[in-house]
């Protein structure tokens, strides 16, 4: 295990919080439509920070640790693209105005980071105490991969989300977004705006993604510090990436298929690791460099295949994929 000092943890968390604070301040002070140039600049900025951190980390703690970080970062970055699909669906479902999307995404990323930090702490504690957790995490990823493959051509039904339905049922909601506020007072009565419902939708979706992404990155490293930083730096660039590629997401028709393959591969890797540790050392393990090569290879293949497919068949549209069958909506009576 790496010897990460409390000071290193504190400085890292402080740096990430500072970056989030900048995003929140910009979203609150200057709500606006984020154009292509601005989104590109922020995307390059966050990727440069992630790479710079990885280079420093590898020099400080060794090439093996650096490789684990980059493998975890690429896995989380690829899974975060699926987050973008769902964010687009949520924005469309609730008709979020352009100038409020920046704020929604930033709050969504904050919620995602908080939930992932909780899951990382729990996951690290469980793995350190019970080696069979590798088996459970592996089986969870295999199940997720199978479900995602089965429903790869569907989108999650946001309106059927339990938390969203509950909020709509029990909370008084205003008809419009009221300048991007979460709640307002009307005639002495507190009302919530649709933006509050949007944050509930994104938060509950973030919870589901955390259940998959944390075991996935534990598949390449058992270091809680690497798991946290890989997640944090992948999520920090998610807001800018949303505005940069949301027009291209429809073309990634094989992304859900590729992600299901990656999750299946990492799930099998975790199961083999459990077998190697608890059953027989002769059971082979998959090394981190091999994992990195497989993940990058799958992403390159599905991206190229998707672009070729949509060029030949422009009517093809990509889907986020779902872990369960999407409920078919009944046609409206006329």
Short mmCIF file of N, CA, C and O in Angstrom, two decimals, residues 109 118 125 185 231 278 298 317:
data_model
loop_
_atom_site.label_atom_id
_atom_site.label_comp_id
_atom_site.label_asym_id
_atom_site.label_seq_id
_atom_site.Cartn_x
_atom_site.Cartn_y
_atom_site.Cartn_z
N UNK A 109 -22.13 17.56 -10.36
CA UNK A 109 -20.78 17.05 -10.17
C UNK A 109 -20.40 17.05 -8.69
O UNK A 109 -19.76 16.12 -8.19
N UNK A 118 -17.98 8.82 -0.39
CA UNK A 118 -18.57 7.91 0.59
C UNK A 118 -18.38 6.47 0.16
O UNK A 118 -17.96 5.60 0.96
N UNK A 125 -12.61 0.22 2.92
CA UNK A 125 -12.69 -0.44 4.23
C UNK A 125 -13.11 -1.90 4.08
O UNK A 125 -12.56 -2.79 4.74
N UNK A 185 -40.56 31.99 -2.09
CA UNK A 185 -41.73 32.18 -1.23
C UNK A 185 -42.79 32.96 -1.99
O UNK A 185 -42.51 34.03 -2.53
N UNK A 231 -11.46 9.45 -9.91
CA UNK A 231 -12.87 9.85 -9.99
C UNK A 231 -13.00 11.36 -10.02
O UNK A 231 -13.74 11.92 -10.85
N UNK A 278 -7.57 -15.91 -2.78
CA UNK A 278 -8.28 -16.76 -1.82
C UNK A 278 -8.36 -18.24 -2.20
O UNK A 278 -8.58 -19.09 -1.32
N UNK A 298 -10.93 -0.80 -26.61
CA UNK A 298 -12.38 -0.89 -26.76
C UNK A 298 -12.96 0.48 -27.09
O UNK A 298 -13.81 0.62 -27.99
N UNK A 317 -29.45 6.71 -34.02
CA UNK A 317 -29.22 7.57 -32.88
C UNK A 317 -28.72 6.74 -31.70
O UNK A 317 -29.19 5.63 -31.46
#
